[in-house]
Structure formats: structure tokens, C-alpha cells
CSV table of C-alpha atoms in Angstrom, one decimal:
chain,number,residue,atom,x,y,z
R,23,MET,CA,10.0,-15.0,-25.1
R,24,ILE,CA,10.9,-14.7,-21.4
R,25,LYS,CA,11.0,-11.9,-19.0
R,26,VAL,CA,14.5,-11.1,-17.7
R,27,GLY,CA,15.5,-8.5,-15.1
R,28,ILE,CA,18.7,-7.1,-16.5
R,29,LEU,CA,19.9,-5.6,-13.2
R,30,GLY,CA,19.1,-7.0,-9.8
R,31,ARG,CA,18.2,-3.6,-8.3
R,32,ARG,CA,16.0,-2.3,-11.1
R,33,PRO,CA,12.4,-3.4,-11.9
R,34,ALA,CA,12.4,-6.3,-14.4
R,35,ARG,CA,12.0,-5.3,-18.1
R,36,SER,CA,10.6,-7.5,-20.8
R,37,ILE,CA,12.9,-8.3,-23.7
R,38,CYS,CA,12.8,-10.9,-26.5
R,39,ILE,CA,15.9,-13.1,-26.6
R,40,PRO,CA,16.5,-16.4,-28.5
R,41,ALA,CA,17.2,-19.6,-26.7
R,42,TRP,CA,20.9,-19.7,-27.5
R,43,MET,CA,21.4,-16.3,-26.0
R,44,GLN,CA,19.6,-17.4,-22.8
R,45,ALA,CA,22.0,-20.3,-22.6
R,46,VAL,CA,25.0,-18.1,-23.0
R,47,TRP,CA,23.6,-15.7,-20.4
R,48,ARG,CA,23.1,-18.5,-17.9
R,49,SER,CA,26.6,-19.9,-18.5
R,50,ALA,CA,28.2,-16.4,-18.0
R,51,ARG,CA,26.1,-15.7,-15.0
R,52,ASP,CA,27.0,-19.0,-13.3
R,53,TRP,CA,30.7,-18.5,-14.1
R,54,ILE,CA,30.7,-15.0,-12.6
R,55,VAL,CA,28.6,-16.0,-9.6
R,56,GLY,CA,30.9,-19.0,-9.1
R,57,ILE,CA,33.9,-16.7,-8.7
R,58,PHE,CA,32.4,-13.9,-6.6
R,59,ALA,CA,29.9,-15.8,-4.4
R,60,PRO,CA,30.8,-19.4,-3.9
R,61,ALA,CA,28.3,-19.8,-1.0
R,62,THR,CA,25.5,-18.2,-3.0
R,63,ARG,CA,26.4,-20.2,-6.1
R,64,ALA,CA,26.1,-23.4,-4.1
R,65,VAL,CA,22.5,-22.6,-3.2
R,66,ALA,CA,21.6,-22.3,-6.8
R,67,HIS,CA,23.4,-25.5,-7.6
R,68,PRO,CA,21.0,-28.4,-7.5
R,69,LEU,CA,23.3,-30.3,-5.1
R,70,GLN,CA,24.1,-27.2,-2.9
R,71,GLN,CA,27.6,-28.6,-2.6
R,72,ARG,CA,29.9,-26.8,-0.2
R,73,PHE,CA,27.1,-24.6,1.0
R,74,GLU,CA,27.5,-23.5,4.6
R,75,TYR,CA,25.3,-20.9,6.0
R,76,GLU,CA,27.0,-18.2,8.0
R,77,ILE,CA,25.1,-18.3,11.3
R,78,ALA,CA,24.7,-15.1,13.2
R,79,PRO,CA,22.6,-15.7,16.3
R,80,ARG,CA,20.3,-12.8,15.6
R,81,SER,CA,19.5,-14.1,12.1
R,82,LEU,CA,18.0,-17.3,13.5
R,83,ARG,CA,15.1,-15.5,15.1
R,84,GLN,CA,11.9,-15.1,13.3
R,85,ASP,CA,11.2,-11.5,12.1
R,86,ASP,CA,7.5,-11.0,12.3
R,87,SER,CA,7.6,-7.6,10.7
R,88,ARG,CA,8.5,-9.0,7.3
R,89,THR,CA,7.7,-12.6,7.1
R,90,LEU,CA,5.3,-15.2,8.6
R,91,GLY,CA,7.8,-17.9,9.4
R,92,THR,CA,11.5,-18.9,9.5
R,93,HIS,CA,12.6,-22.3,8.3
R,94,LEU,CA,16.0,-23.9,9.0
R,95,LEU,CA,17.0,-26.8,6.9
R,96,VAL,CA,19.6,-28.6,8.9
R,97,GLU,CA,22.0,-31.3,7.5
R,98,LEU,CA,23.9,-33.4,10.0
R,99,TYR,CA,26.7,-35.2,8.4
R,100,GLY,CA,29.0,-37.8,10.0
R,101,CYS,CA,26.8,-38.4,13.1
R,102,ASN,CA,27.3,-41.1,15.6
R,103,GLY,CA,25.4,-43.8,13.7
R,104,ARG,CA,24.1,-45.6,16.7
R,105,THR,CA,22.2,-42.5,17.9
R,106,LEU,CA,20.3,-42.4,14.6
R,107,GLU,CA,19.1,-46.0,14.8
R,108,ARG,CA,16.9,-46.0,17.9
R,109,VAL,CA,13.5,-44.3,17.7
R,110,ALA,CA,13.3,-43.7,21.4
R,111,TYR,CA,16.6,-41.8,21.4
R,112,VAL,CA,15.8,-39.7,18.3
R,113,GLU,CA,12.3,-38.9,19.7
R,114,LYS,CA,13.8,-37.8,23.0
R,115,ALA,CA,16.4,-35.6,21.3
R,116,LEU,CA,13.9,-33.8,19.1
R,117,VAL,CA,11.3,-33.3,21.8
R,118,GLN,CA,14.0,-31.9,24.1
R,119,ALA,CA,15.1,-29.6,21.3
R,120,ALA,CA,11.6,-28.3,21.1
R,121,HIS,CA,11.2,-27.8,24.8
R,122,GLU,CA,14.6,-26.1,25.3
R,123,SER,CA,14.0,-23.7,22.4
R,124,ASN,CA,10.7,-22.5,23.9
R,125,ALA,CA,8.5,-24.2,21.3
R,126,HIS,CA,5.0,-25.4,22.5
R,127,ILE,CA,4.4,-29.0,21.5
R,128,VAL,CA,1.0,-29.8,20.2
R,129,SER,CA,1.7,-33.5,19.2
R,130,HIS,CA,4.5,-35.7,18.1
R,131,PHE,CA,4.9,-38.9,16.2
R,132,PHE,CA,7.9,-41.0,15.5
R,133,HIS,CA,8.4,-44.2,13.4
R,134,GLU,CA,11.2,-46.7,13.0
R,135,PHE,CA,11.7,-48.3,9.6
R,136,GLU,CA,13.0,-51.7,8.7
R,137,PRO,CA,16.0,-52.4,8.5
R,138,TYR,CA,16.9,-49.0,9.8
R,139,GLY,CA,16.0,-45.3,9.8
R,140,VAL,CA,13.7,-43.1,11.9
R,141,SER,CA,11.2,-40.5,10.8
R,142,GLY,CA,9.7,-38.1,13.3
R,143,VAL,CA,7.6,-35.0,13.5
R,144,VAL,CA,6.9,-32.6,16.4
R,145,VAL,CA,4.0,-30.4,15.6
R,146,ILE,CA,4.4,-27.2,17.6
R,147,GLU,CA,2.1,-24.2,18.0
R,148,GLU,CA,4.8,-22.3,16.1
R,149,SER,CA,4.8,-24.8,13.2
R,150,HIS,CA,6.9,-28.0,13.2
R,151,TYR,CA,10.2,-29.7,13.8
R,152,THR,CA,10.9,-32.9,11.8
R,153,ILE,CA,13.8,-35.4,11.5
R,154,HIS,CA,14.7,-38.2,9.1
R,155,THR,CA,17.7,-40.4,9.8
R,156,TRP,CA,19.9,-42.5,7.5
R,157,PRO,CA,22.1,-44.4,10.0
R,158,GLU,CA,23.9,-46.2,7.2
R,159,HIS,CA,25.1,-42.8,5.9
R,160,ARG,CA,25.5,-41.3,9.4
R,161,TYR,CA,23.2,-38.6,8.2
R,162,ALA,CA,20.1,-36.8,9.5
R,163,ALA,CA,17.9,-34.3,7.8
R,164,ILE,CA,16.2,-31.9,10.3
R,165,ASP,CA,13.7,-29.1,9.7
R,166,LEU,CA,13.0,-26.4,12.3
R,167,PHE,CA,10.1,-24.3,11.1
R,168,PHE,CA,8.7,-21.6,13.5
R,169,CYS,CA,6.6,-18.5,13.3
R,170,SER,CA,7.4,-16.8,16.6
R,171,GLU,CA,10.2,-14.6,17.7
R,172,THR,CA,10.2,-16.5,21.0
R,173,VAL,CA,11.6,-19.7,19.5
R,174,ASP,CA,15.3,-20.0,20.1
R,175,ALA,CA,16.5,-22.1,17.2
R,176,GLU,CA,20.1,-21.7,18.2
R,177,ARG,CA,19.3,-23.6,21.4
R,178,ALA,CA,17.6,-26.3,19.4
R,179,LEU,CA,20.6,-26.7,17.2
R,180,GLU,CA,22.9,-27.1,20.2
R,181,VAL,CA,20.7,-29.8,21.7
R,182,LEU,CA,20.7,-31.7,18.4
R,183,ARG,CA,24.4,-31.3,18.0
R,184,ARG,CA,25.1,-32.8,21.4
R,185,ALA,CA,22.6,-35.7,20.8
R,186,PHE,CA,23.9,-36.8,17.4
R,187,GLU,CA,27.5,-35.7,17.5
R,188,PRO,CA,27.8,-34.7,13.8
R,189,GLU,CA,31.2,-34.0,12.3
R,190,HIS,CA,29.7,-31.3,10.1
R,191,ILE,CA,26.5,-29.3,10.1
R,192,ASP,CA,25.0,-27.4,7.1
R,193,VAL,CA,22.2,-25.0,7.9
R,194,MET,CA,20.1,-23.2,5.3
R,195,LEU,CA,17.7,-20.4,6.5
R,196,ILE,CA,14.7,-19.7,4.5
R,197,ARG,CA,12.1,-17.0,5.3
R,198,ARG,CA,8.6,-18.3,4.6
R,199,GLY,CA,5.5,-16.2,3.8
R,200,VAL,CA,6.9,-12.9,2.6
R,201,LEU,CA,4.4,-10.3,3.8
R,202,ASP,CA,4.9,-8.1,0.7
R,203,LYS,CA,3.4,-10.9,-1.3
R,204,THR,CA,0.4,-11.7,0.8
R,205,PRO,CA,-2.8,-9.9,-0.4
R,206,GLY,CA,-4.5,-10.2,3.0
D,12,MET,CA,40.8,-15.6,12.0
D,13,ILE,CA,38.4,-17.2,9.6
D,14,LYS,CA,38.8,-19.5,6.7
D,15,VAL,CA,37.9,-18.0,3.3
D,16,GLY,CA,37.9,-19.7,-0.1
D,17,ILE,CA,39.3,-17.1,-2.4
D,18,LEU,CA,37.9,-18.5,-5.6
D,19,GLY,CA,34.8,-20.7,-5.9
D,20,ARG,CA,36.5,-23.4,-8.0
D,21,ARG,CA,39.7,-23.7,-6.0
D,22,PRO,CA,40.1,-25.5,-2.6
D,23,ALA,CA,39.7,-23.1,0.3
D,24,ARG,CA,42.9,-21.6,1.7
D,25,SER,CA,43.3,-20.2,5.2
D,26,ILE,CA,44.2,-16.5,5.5
D,27,CYS,CA,44.0,-14.0,8.3
D,28,ILE,CA,41.8,-11.0,7.6
D,29,PRO,CA,40.4,-8.3,10.0
D,30,ALA,CA,36.7,-7.8,10.6
D,31,TRP,CA,36.4,-4.6,8.6
D,32,MET,CA,37.9,-6.3,5.5
D,33,GLN,CA,35.4,-9.1,5.9
D,34,ALA,CA,32.6,-6.5,5.9
D,35,VAL,CA,34.0,-4.8,2.8
D,36,TRP,CA,34.3,-8.2,1.1
D,37,ARG,CA,30.7,-9.2,2.0
D,38,SER,CA,29.3,-5.8,0.7
D,39,ALA,CA,31.3,-6.1,-2.6
D,40,ARG,CA,30.2,-9.7,-3.0
D,41,ASP,CA,26.6,-8.9,-2.4
D,42,TRP,CA,26.7,-6.0,-4.8
D,43,ILE,CA,28.3,-8.0,-7.6
D,44,VAL,CA,26.0,-10.9,-7.1
D,45,GLY,CA,23.0,-8.5,-7.1
D,46,ILE,CA,24.0,-7.4,-10.6
D,47,PHE,CA,24.9,-10.7,-12.2
D,48,ALA,CA,22.5,-13.2,-10.6
D,49,PRO,CA,19.2,-11.6,-9.5
D,50,ALA,CA,17.6,-15.0,-8.9
D,51,THR,CA,20.5,-16.4,-7.0
D,52,ARG,CA,20.9,-13.2,-5.0
D,53,ALA,CA,17.2,-13.5,-4.0
D,54,VAL,CA,18.0,-16.9,-2.4
D,55,ALA,CA,20.8,-15.4,-0.4
D,56,HIS,CA,18.6,-12.5,0.6
D,57,PRO,CA,16.9,-13.1,3.9
D,58,LEU,CA,13.5,-12.4,2.3
D,59,GLN,CA,14.0,-14.3,-0.9
D,60,GLN,CA,12.0,-11.7,-2.7
D,61,ARG,CA,11.2,-12.2,-6.3
D,62,PHE,CA,12.6,-15.7,-6.1
D,63,GLU,CA,10.8,-18.1,-8.4
D,64,TYR,CA,12.2,-21.5,-9.0
D,65,GLU,CA,12.2,-22.6,-12.6
D,66,ILE,CA,10.4,-25.8,-12.6
D,67,ALA,CA,11.3,-28.4,-15.1
D,68,PRO,CA,9.2,-31.6,-14.6
D,69,ARG,CA,12.2,-33.9,-14.6
D,70,SER,CA,13.9,-31.8,-11.9
D,71,LEU,CA,11.1,-32.5,-9.4
D,72,ARG,CA,12.0,-36.2,-9.1
D,73,GLN,CA,14.4,-37.5,-6.5
D,74,ASP,CA,17.9,-38.4,-7.9
D,75,ASP,CA,19.1,-41.3,-5.8
D,76,SER,CA,22.5,-41.4,-7.4
D,77,ARG,CA,23.6,-38.1,-5.9
D,78,THR,CA,21.4,-37.3,-2.9
D,79,LEU,CA,19.3,-39.0,-0.2
D,80,GLY,CA,16.2,-36.7,-0.5
D,81,THR,CA,14.5,-33.9,-2.4
D,82,HIS,CA,12.7,-31.1,-0.6
D,83,LEU,CA,10.2,-28.8,-2.1
D,84,LEU,CA,9.4,-25.6,-0.2
D,85,VAL,CA,6.1,-24.5,-1.6
D,86,GLU,CA,4.6,-21.0,-1.0
D,87,LEU,CA,1.0,-20.5,-1.9
D,88,TYR,CA,0.0,-16.9,-2.1
D,89,GLY,CA,-3.4,-15.4,-2.6
D,90,CYS,CA,-5.3,-18.6,-1.9
D,91,ASN,CA,-9.0,-18.9,-1.5
D,92,GLY,CA,-9.1,-18.0,2.2
D,93,ARG,CA,-12.0,-20.2,3.1
D,94,THR,CA,-10.2,-23.4,2.0
D,95,LEU,CA,-7.4,-22.6,4.5
D,96,GLU,CA,-9.7,-22.3,7.5
D,97,ARG,CA,-11.2,-25.8,7.8
D,98,VAL,CA,-9.0,-28.5,9.1
D,99,ALA,CA,-11.1,-31.3,7.4
D,100,TYR,CA,-10.6,-29.6,4.0
D,101,VAL,CA,-6.9,-29.0,4.5
D,102,GLU,CA,-6.4,-32.6,5.7
D,103,LYS,CA,-8.3,-34.1,2.8
D,104,ALA,CA,-6.2,-32.0,0.3
D,105,LEU,CA,-2.8,-33.0,1.7
D,106,VAL,CA,-3.7,-36.6,2.1
D,107,GLN,CA,-5.0,-36.7,-1.4
D,108,ALA,CA,-1.8,-35.0,-2.6
D,109,ALA,CA,0.2,-37.8,-0.9
D,110,HIS,CA,-2.0,-40.6,-2.4
D,111,GLU,CA,-2.0,-39.2,-5.9
D,112,SER,CA,1.8,-38.6,-5.9
D,113,ASN,CA,2.4,-42.3,-5.1
D,114,ALA,CA,3.6,-41.6,-1.5
D,115,HIS,CA,2.9,-44.2,1.1
D,116,ILE,CA,1.3,-42.8,4.2
D,117,VAL,CA,2.5,-44.0,7.6
D,118,SER,CA,0.5,-41.5,9.7
D,119,HIS,CA,-1.1,-38.1,9.6
D,120,PHE,CA,-2.0,-35.5,12.1
D,121,PHE,CA,-3.9,-32.2,11.7
D,122,HIS,CA,-4.7,-29.4,14.1
D,123,GLU,CA,-6.9,-26.3,13.9
D,124,PHE,CA,-5.8,-23.3,15.9
D,125,GLU,CA,-7.9,-20.5,17.5
D,126,PRO,CA,-9.0,-18.1,16.1
D,127,TYR,CA,-7.8,-19.5,12.7
D,128,GLY,CA,-5.0,-21.5,11.0
D,129,VAL,CA,-4.4,-25.2,10.4
D,130,SER,CA,-1.2,-27.2,10.9
D,131,GLY,CA,-0.8,-30.6,9.5
D,132,VAL,CA,1.8,-33.3,8.8
D,133,VAL,CA,1.6,-36.5,6.8
D,134,VAL,CA,4.5,-38.8,7.6
D,135,ILE,CA,5.1,-40.9,4.5
D,136,GLU,CA,7.5,-43.8,4.1
D,137,GLU,CA,9.5,-41.5,1.8
D,138,SER,CA,9.7,-38.7,4.4
D,139,HIS,CA,7.0,-36.1,5.0
D,140,TYR,CA,4.5,-33.6,3.6
D,141,THR,CA,3.5,-30.7,5.9
D,142,ILE,CA,1.2,-27.7,5.7
D,143,HIS,CA,0.6,-24.5,7.7
D,144,THR,CA,-2.1,-22.1,6.8
D,145,TRP,CA,-2.6,-18.4,7.5
D,146,PRO,CA,-6.2,-17.7,6.2
D,147,GLU,CA,-6.0,-14.1,7.2
D,148,HIS,CA,-3.1,-13.7,4.8
D,149,ARG,CA,-4.6,-16.1,2.2
D,150,TYR,CA,-1.2,-17.9,2.5
D,151,ALA,CA,-0.1,-21.5,3.0
D,152,ALA,CA,3.4,-22.9,3.6
D,153,ILE,CA,3.7,-26.5,2.3
D,154,ASP,CA,6.7,-28.8,2.4
D,155,LEU,CA,7.1,-31.9,0.2
D,156,PHE,CA,10.1,-33.9,1.3
D,157,PHE,CA,10.7,-37.3,-0.3
D,158,CYS,CA,13.5,-39.8,-0.8
D,159,SER,CA,12.2,-42.0,-3.6
D,160,GLU,CA,12.2,-41.6,-7.4
D,161,THR,CA,8.7,-43.0,-7.5
D,162,VAL,CA,7.1,-39.9,-5.8
D,163,ASP,CA,5.5,-37.6,-8.4
D,164,ALA,CA,5.7,-34.2,-6.7
D,165,GLU,CA,4.4,-32.5,-9.8
D,166,ARG,CA,1.2,-34.4,-9.3
D,167,ALA,CA,1.1,-33.4,-5.6
D,168,LEU,CA,1.5,-29.7,-6.6
D,169,GLU,CA,-1.4,-30.0,-9.0
D,170,VAL,CA,-3.7,-31.4,-6.4
D,171,LEU,CA,-2.8,-28.6,-3.9
D,172,ARG,CA,-3.2,-25.9,-6.6
D,173,ARG,CA,-6.7,-27.1,-7.3
D,174,ALA,CA,-7.6,-27.4,-3.6
D,175,PHE,CA,-6.4,-23.9,-2.5
D,176,GLU,CA,-6.7,-21.9,-5.7
D,177,PRO,CA,-3.6,-19.7,-5.2
D,178,GLU,CA,-2.9,-16.7,-7.4
D,179,HIS,CA,0.8,-17.3,-7.2
D,180,ILE,CA,3.1,-20.2,-6.3
D,181,ASP,CA,6.7,-20.1,-5.3
D,182,VAL,CA,8.6,-23.4,-5.3
D,183,MET,CA,12.1,-23.8,-4.0
D,184,LEU,CA,13.8,-27.2,-4.6
D,185,ILE,CA,16.5,-28.3,-2.2
D,186,ARG,CA,18.5,-31.5,-2.5
D,187,ARG,CA,19.0,-33.0,1.0
D,188,GLY,CA,21.8,-35.4,2.1
D,189,VAL,CA,24.4,-34.9,-0.5
D,190,LEU,CA,26.1,-38.3,-0.9
D,191,ASP,CA,29.6,-36.8,-1.5
D,192,LYS,CA,29.4,-35.5,2.1
D,193,THR,CA,28.3,-38.7,3.8
D,194,PRO,CA,31.2,-40.7,5.2
D,195,GLY,CA,29.1,-44.0,5.3
């Protein structure tokens, strides 16, 4: 037995359904969602293929009234591979992104791997920025996690775009620490 | 003019539609998705309310054949507040989680804020683990990002669950660096 909310806007009700019906339900749901909401479907898909977050500048700011933090998962595809190889260059870019987006740096640490690849974290008072690069795939995974309305993530994205020259950027925005759920 | 894919399973076509039609389209889409896919809708919703990722143990492993990394966004609600206050305790828990999940630690850094709250990062050869705590909300935001099939994130989650005693855990799994998209 599992709990299933029949309609999205109503409180969930408990019903008893066998496994084969659950499978049929999931297939039908995925098919319908695939037609009506390609972007949303892609998020649910384990590979998030073709997902591209629609960026509206206002949505990139943290909203303190409802959540504790805002987390941007940034995928840079088709970068200039040489920019991803050198730890000094990557460090400079991420630190600059933190400065220019009004984040307050507490500490930062960067590491270059053999034969290639850089990992780096910038701990900020507002949470963290991180980067991991795969020069051989011309790809970088960047996280911008912040808990203050003063952080201008749009500006950080612009700095990173200029530094690594990606052909394509995917951004996923996740709100962290939903206040309705915190008992405190 | 914007590019819109009419149906999720067909290649996107370019059409010219005015702003009001875009707004109508978005409203209709959100309404339909809200009915047919409550869990999926919750991801698209800026607050991701009621989203709970269905965890199957096998799905928590990195799949090197299709992506470069696996990222778990872990929300711990209703924790034992005292465990979130002390930097030494938080550091020990996250480092232990890294060790027990077979991650290889490169460096780690933890910081305690005034009047309360801890931020910490563990850079691992496989990417990073991070934590940010809000003791006043009994909440912690944890990220487990790894790019190797050898990392046992399920084990890490178990260590963190024991350390912080949350009443409720939300886990969102995101695949990072989709290989189909990398030109390299």
C-alpha cells in the first residue's frame, strides 16, 4: 500500500492499489507530462535531458520570506577546454564571480587533479560556490548556493560565462529549506 | 520571438507567438501538470513543496555510462538542534560520512558563524560534500556530489541521519554532466 495524492491541488488521500496499477499510473503520467510539460518532464527524468531553466532575473534572488536558501545548479557545456585545465584560472574566475555577485568570502580552496580537472570551493557567508571541471569533455559543473537577497547570482553567471565561454548553459534553480517544513 | 517545442517527443520547431499567448500557454501547462504529476509539478514549483524523491538504493550510485556526476540535495528537517550548533560535531559527522561512503578526502574546511550556524565543505577526489546548518530552524542543507560508482551515498545518508536525528529527510537526485551534451 502506498499513499497517492490523486489531484495535485487537493490534500493527499490514502488508497490501496496493486503494483501493476501503480506501474500503469506512472506510465500514463509520464506520457501525459511528456506531452504537456517537456521542461518539467526532463527534471523528473534521471538524466534531465533537454532541461533548460527559464531564467527570469527576479527569480534568481533568494526569497527570505519562504525559504532559507536558493541553489543554482549550473551546467556549462562546450566550454573553452583550456580555461578548465588551469587551477589558477578557474580559481580566479570563481572568486571573481563571488566578489562581483556581492558574496562575502570566508575561505576558498582549489585543487588540480592528474592528468586534468580542477575542483574548487568558495565558502561564503551566504553558503558556498563550487566548481568541478572536466576539460576532456569541455564541461564544468558549478553550484551557487546562497541565503541572502543581496547575492546577485545573475552577475555571477555572467562572470562565469565570460571566463569559460560555454556553447550552452543549463541552470536549475532549487529552493532549499522550505520554511513551512521547519518546526523551529 | 521565442523557440518553443510543441510536443515533448518531437524536435523543437520555431514559431512566433506574442507574450500573452506565452502566458496562457504557461498557465495551461502548469494547471495540467498540477493534475497529472503532483511530484513532478513540485520540482517545477519554486518551493518544491511536498517533493520527496523516491529512493531506490541502486539509483543512488553514479552511472558513468551516461553522466559525469551524481548530485544529491539532502534536506534535513526537524533535526536535534544542538547537534547543528557545534562546528566540531558537524565536521566530525560529515568527514565520517565521507570516509564511510568510500569517498577520498582531499581537504576539508568548517566554519562556525555568530550567533549560530555552521558551514562546511569536504572536497573529495570524487567532487564534494557540503553542509550548512540553521540550528534555530532545526534544519540542515547537505550536498553529496560524486563522480564515481564506488561512492556509497546511501551509507553517507545513514551516517548523517544518525548524527543529526532529523524527523524528515527530503532527497533530490540530479544527474550532472549529461554525456550526450558534451562535445568532447
